[in-house]
Amino acid sequence: MSRAFTREDDSENVIADIGERPVSSSRNLVTEQGLAHIEAQLASLREDLAKAEADADRERIATVSRDLRYWQSRRETAEVSVPEPDSTVVRFGMKVVVEDDNGKRNVWEIVGEDEADAAKGRISHSSPMAIALFGKSVGDVASVNGHDWEIVEFAS
């Protein structure tokens, strides 16, 4: 007899196919704060895994294990990059003040992918804006999506 006919509902024994978290193909540049964030994620997930194992929560174990694999991979490939304090061109880790034609100013800190949060002024080094800014100096113009942004200053 086929297994399909041995049980009506086997869903209690099935763990959702959660898949792996995608890992970027870009270099994993991080700031010192970014590396600390990765370490904190790993520590927290190890605690979560121990709790899930103690509770025999198979789905939680699977989810936390997947996230642990992601953060372990990010830790293994992390390259801490600190900008030179006297750099005259935009580099990873710097804060850059830009202004558009209407006088609107934005301050962007160029950080690693896992650190990026545009609402807090942190953009990924692989974002179009960061790529347009790299290597430029104060007074230079970066064009992104049809908008020009002049680099006004480097912020601290």
Tab-separated table of C-alpha atoms in Angstrom:
chain	number	residue	atom	x	y	z
A	1	MET	CA	0.000	0.000	0.000
A	2	SER	CA	1.200	3.482	-0.807
A	3	ARG	CA	2.373	5.695	2.053
A	4	ALA	CA	-0.155	8.265	0.871
A	5	PHE	CA	-2.894	6.029	2.248
A	6	THR	CA	-1.351	5.253	5.657
A	7	ARG	CA	-2.095	8.586	7.369
A	8	GLU	CA	-4.613	11.285	6.790
A	9	ASP	CA	-2.492	14.119	8.178
A	10	ASP	CA	1.279	13.964	8.348
A	11	SER	CA	1.774	17.729	8.713
A	12	GLU	CA	2.767	17.515	12.381
A	13	ASN	CA	5.989	15.763	11.358
A	14	VAL	CA	6.884	18.078	8.501
A	15	ILE	CA	9.221	21.009	8.982
A	16	ALA	CA	8.568	23.900	6.668
A	17	ASP	CA	11.035	24.084	3.796
A	18	ILE	CA	12.571	27.361	4.858
A	19	GLY	CA	15.483	27.353	2.416
A	20	GLU	CA	18.773	29.156	2.938
A	21	ARG	CA	19.198	32.885	3.350
A	22	PRO	CA	20.779	34.324	0.211
A	23	VAL	CA	24.393	35.449	0.583
A	24	SER	CA	25.564	38.340	-1.550
A	25	SER	CA	28.287	37.791	-4.111
A	26	SER	CA	29.788	41.204	-3.245
A	27	ARG	CA	32.809	41.494	-0.961
A	28	ASN	CA	31.708	41.364	2.655
A	29	LEU	CA	33.204	44.666	3.783
A	30	VAL	CA	32.178	45.669	7.307
A	31	THR	CA	32.881	48.491	9.706
A	32	GLU	CA	34.086	47.686	13.218
A	33	GLN	CA	30.483	48.175	14.365
A	34	GLY	CA	29.337	45.817	11.621
A	35	LEU	CA	31.660	43.093	12.857
A	36	ALA	CA	30.335	43.602	16.394
A	37	HIS	CA	26.783	43.276	14.989
A	38	ILE	CA	27.673	39.952	13.362
A	39	GLU	CA	29.202	38.680	16.619
A	40	ALA	CA	26.088	39.744	18.551
A	41	GLN	CA	23.828	37.978	16.045
A	42	LEU	CA	25.847	34.784	16.403
A	43	ALA	CA	25.730	34.895	20.213
A	44	SER	CA	21.993	35.540	20.246
A	45	LEU	CA	21.279	32.771	17.750
A	46	ARG	CA	23.372	30.270	19.720
A	47	GLU	CA	21.229	31.041	22.779
A	48	ASP	CA	18.045	30.721	20.692
A	49	LEU	CA	19.223	27.370	19.345
A	50	ALA	CA	19.899	26.029	22.847
A	51	LYS	CA	16.379	27.077	23.933
A	52	ALA	CA	14.777	25.559	20.840
A	53	GLU	CA	16.674	22.298	21.388
A	54	ALA	CA	15.628	22.217	25.058
A	55	ASP	CA	12.005	22.702	23.974
A	56	ALA	CA	12.397	20.147	21.141
A	57	ASP	CA	10.915	22.753	18.794
A	58	ARG	CA	11.969	21.293	15.450
A	59	GLU	CA	10.719	24.161	13.313
A	60	ARG	CA	12.475	26.751	15.498
A	61	ILE	CA	15.649	24.629	15.448
A	62	ALA	CA	15.532	24.591	11.641
A	63	THR	CA	14.965	28.351	11.389
A	64	VAL	CA	17.645	29.274	13.917
A	65	SER	CA	20.116	26.794	12.380
A	66	ARG	CA	19.570	28.372	8.968
A	67	ASP	CA	20.169	31.848	10.392
A	68	LEU	CA	23.281	30.609	12.233
A	69	ARG	CA	24.680	29.257	8.958
A	70	TYR	CA	24.072	32.650	7.321
A	71	TRP	CA	25.786	34.660	10.068
A	72	GLN	CA	28.652	32.175	10.359
A	73	SER	CA	29.233	32.575	6.634
A	74	ARG	CA	29.139	36.358	6.978
A	75	ARG	CA	31.599	36.192	9.900
A	76	GLU	CA	34.010	33.956	7.970
A	77	THR	CA	34.074	36.315	4.996
A	78	ALA	CA	33.939	39.638	6.875
A	79	GLU	CA	36.666	42.135	5.948
A	80	VAL	CA	36.910	45.013	8.419
A	81	SER	CA	37.686	48.221	6.565
A	82	VAL	CA	38.492	51.505	8.294
A	83	PRO	CA	38.748	54.674	6.169
A	84	GLU	CA	41.945	56.666	6.278
A	85	PRO	CA	41.263	59.749	8.418
A	86	ASP	CA	42.896	62.126	5.925
A	87	SER	CA	41.337	60.664	2.775
A	88	THR	CA	40.272	63.267	0.238
A	89	VAL	CA	38.083	60.874	-1.744
A	90	VAL	CA	35.018	58.863	-0.766
A	91	ARG	CA	35.879	55.452	0.686
A	92	PHE	CA	34.066	52.666	2.513
A	93	GLY	CA	33.152	53.630	6.087
A	94	MET	CA	33.013	57.378	5.445
A	95	LYS	CA	30.101	59.738	5.992
A	96	VAL	CA	29.403	61.923	2.997
A	97	VAL	CA	27.153	64.989	2.804
A	98	VAL	CA	25.548	65.366	-0.627
A	99	GLU	CA	23.222	68.021	-2.000
A	100	ASP	CA	20.909	67.908	-5.003
A	101	ASP	CA	19.971	70.737	-7.417
A	102	ASN	CA	17.100	71.797	-5.130
A	103	GLY	CA	19.366	72.211	-2.113
A	104	LYS	CA	18.175	69.014	-0.429
A	105	ARG	CA	20.976	67.528	1.667
A	106	ASN	CA	21.514	63.944	2.729
A	107	VAL	CA	24.210	62.450	4.896
A	108	TRP	CA	25.166	58.909	3.911
A	109	GLU	CA	27.514	56.602	5.773
A	110	ILE	CA	28.822	53.872	3.479
A	111	VAL	CA	28.721	50.563	5.346
A	112	GLY	CA	28.507	46.806	4.818
A	113	GLU	CA	25.420	45.147	3.390
A	114	ASP	CA	24.243	43.734	6.726
A	115	GLU	CA	24.660	47.163	8.373
A	116	ALA	CA	22.740	49.181	5.786
A	117	ASP	CA	19.626	51.054	6.920
A	118	ALA	CA	18.753	53.973	4.649
A	119	ALA	CA	16.279	55.366	7.190
A	120	LYS	CA	19.242	55.842	9.537
A	121	GLY	CA	21.540	57.238	6.841
A	122	ARG	CA	23.574	54.050	6.297
A	123	ILE	CA	23.844	52.714	2.758
A	124	SER	CA	25.472	49.557	1.483
A	125	HIS	CA	28.788	49.819	-0.304
A	126	SER	CA	27.195	47.927	-3.176
A	127	SER	CA	24.275	50.374	-3.544
A	128	PRO	CA	24.092	52.571	-6.655
A	129	MET	CA	24.646	55.731	-4.588
A	130	ALA	CA	27.770	54.387	-2.861
A	131	ILE	CA	29.189	53.105	-6.144
A	132	ALA	CA	28.600	56.537	-7.721
A	133	LEU	CA	30.319	58.272	-4.784
A	134	PHE	CA	33.426	56.079	-4.480
A	135	GLY	CA	36.624	57.850	-5.478
A	136	LYS	CA	35.033	61.280	-5.743
A	137	SER	CA	36.089	64.398	-3.785
A	138	VAL	CA	34.295	67.392	-2.293
A	139	GLY	CA	32.849	69.431	-5.183
A	140	ASP	CA	32.462	66.411	-7.467
A	141	VAL	CA	29.041	65.323	-8.709
A	142	ALA	CA	27.612	61.806	-8.515
A	143	SER	CA	24.700	60.869	-10.765
A	144	VAL	CA	22.202	58.268	-9.586
A	145	ASN	CA	18.904	57.443	-11.301
A	146	GLY	CA	18.921	60.672	-13.280
A	147	HIS	CA	19.628	62.890	-10.257
A	148	ASP	CA	22.860	64.741	-9.662
A	149	TRP	CA	24.270	64.964	-6.141
A	150	GLU	CA	27.188	67.249	-5.325
A	151	ILE	CA	29.536	66.123	-2.578
A	152	VAL	CA	29.477	69.019	-0.118
A	153	GLU	CA	31.684	67.648	2.657
A	154	PHE	CA	32.872	64.612	4.540
A	155	ALA	CA	31.122	64.363	7.913
A	156	SER	CA	32.532	62.872	11.047
